GROMACS .gro file of C-alpha atoms in nm:
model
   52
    1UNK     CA    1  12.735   7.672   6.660
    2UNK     CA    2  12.643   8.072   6.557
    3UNK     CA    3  12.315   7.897   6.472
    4UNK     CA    4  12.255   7.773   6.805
    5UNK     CA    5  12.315   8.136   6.972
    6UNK     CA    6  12.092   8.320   6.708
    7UNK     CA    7  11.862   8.078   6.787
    8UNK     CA    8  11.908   8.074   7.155
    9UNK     CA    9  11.897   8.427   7.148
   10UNK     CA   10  11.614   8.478   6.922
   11UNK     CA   11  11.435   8.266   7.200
   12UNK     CA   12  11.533   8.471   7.472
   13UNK     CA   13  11.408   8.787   7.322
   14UNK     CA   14  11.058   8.633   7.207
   15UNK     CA   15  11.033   8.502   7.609
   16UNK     CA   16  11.096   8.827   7.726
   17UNK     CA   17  10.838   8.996   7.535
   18UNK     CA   18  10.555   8.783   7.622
   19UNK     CA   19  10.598   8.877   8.006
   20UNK     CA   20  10.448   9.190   7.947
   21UNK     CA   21  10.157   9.225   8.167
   22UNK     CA   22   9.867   9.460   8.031
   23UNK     CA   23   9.854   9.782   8.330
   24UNK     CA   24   9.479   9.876   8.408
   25UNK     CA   25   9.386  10.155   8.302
   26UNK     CA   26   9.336  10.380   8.563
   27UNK     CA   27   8.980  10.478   8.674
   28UNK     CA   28   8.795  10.777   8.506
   29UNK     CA   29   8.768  11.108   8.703
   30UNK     CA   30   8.414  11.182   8.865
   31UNK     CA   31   8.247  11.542   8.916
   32UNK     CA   32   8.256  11.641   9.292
   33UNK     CA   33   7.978  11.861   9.437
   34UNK     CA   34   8.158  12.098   9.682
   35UNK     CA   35   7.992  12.359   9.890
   36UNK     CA   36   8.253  12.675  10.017
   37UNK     CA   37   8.101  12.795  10.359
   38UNK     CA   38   8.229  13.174  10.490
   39UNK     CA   39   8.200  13.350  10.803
   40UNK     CA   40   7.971  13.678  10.757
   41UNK     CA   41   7.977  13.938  11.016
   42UNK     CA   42   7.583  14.022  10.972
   43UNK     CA   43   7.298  13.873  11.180
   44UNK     CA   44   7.261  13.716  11.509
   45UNK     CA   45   7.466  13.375  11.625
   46UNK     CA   46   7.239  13.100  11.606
   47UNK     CA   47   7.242  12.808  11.875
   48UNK     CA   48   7.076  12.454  11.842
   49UNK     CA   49   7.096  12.169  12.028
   50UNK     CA   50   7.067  11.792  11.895
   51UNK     CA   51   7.186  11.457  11.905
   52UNK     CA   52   7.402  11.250  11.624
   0.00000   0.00000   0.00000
């Protein structure tokens, strides 16, 4: 009978440790170009005209 249980037991535990899933790892940081544009109170306002 306290065979059965250590048994069922050990069961249980080795069940429960092979549901582990594997988490990807997560994906690698990349350089960002950035540009940091400021308003200047020297020259003339410029003006064009397109289309986008």
């Amino acid at each position: 009978m306290i065979k059965r249980k250590i048994t069922a037991v050990g069961l249980l535990a080795i069940s429960l440790t092979g549901c582990h899933e594997d988490q990807p790892s997560p994906p690698e940081a990349r350089p960002v170009r950035t540009v940091t544009i400021e308003r200047r109170a020297e020259g003339e306002t410029v003006s064009l005209i397109g289309q986008i």
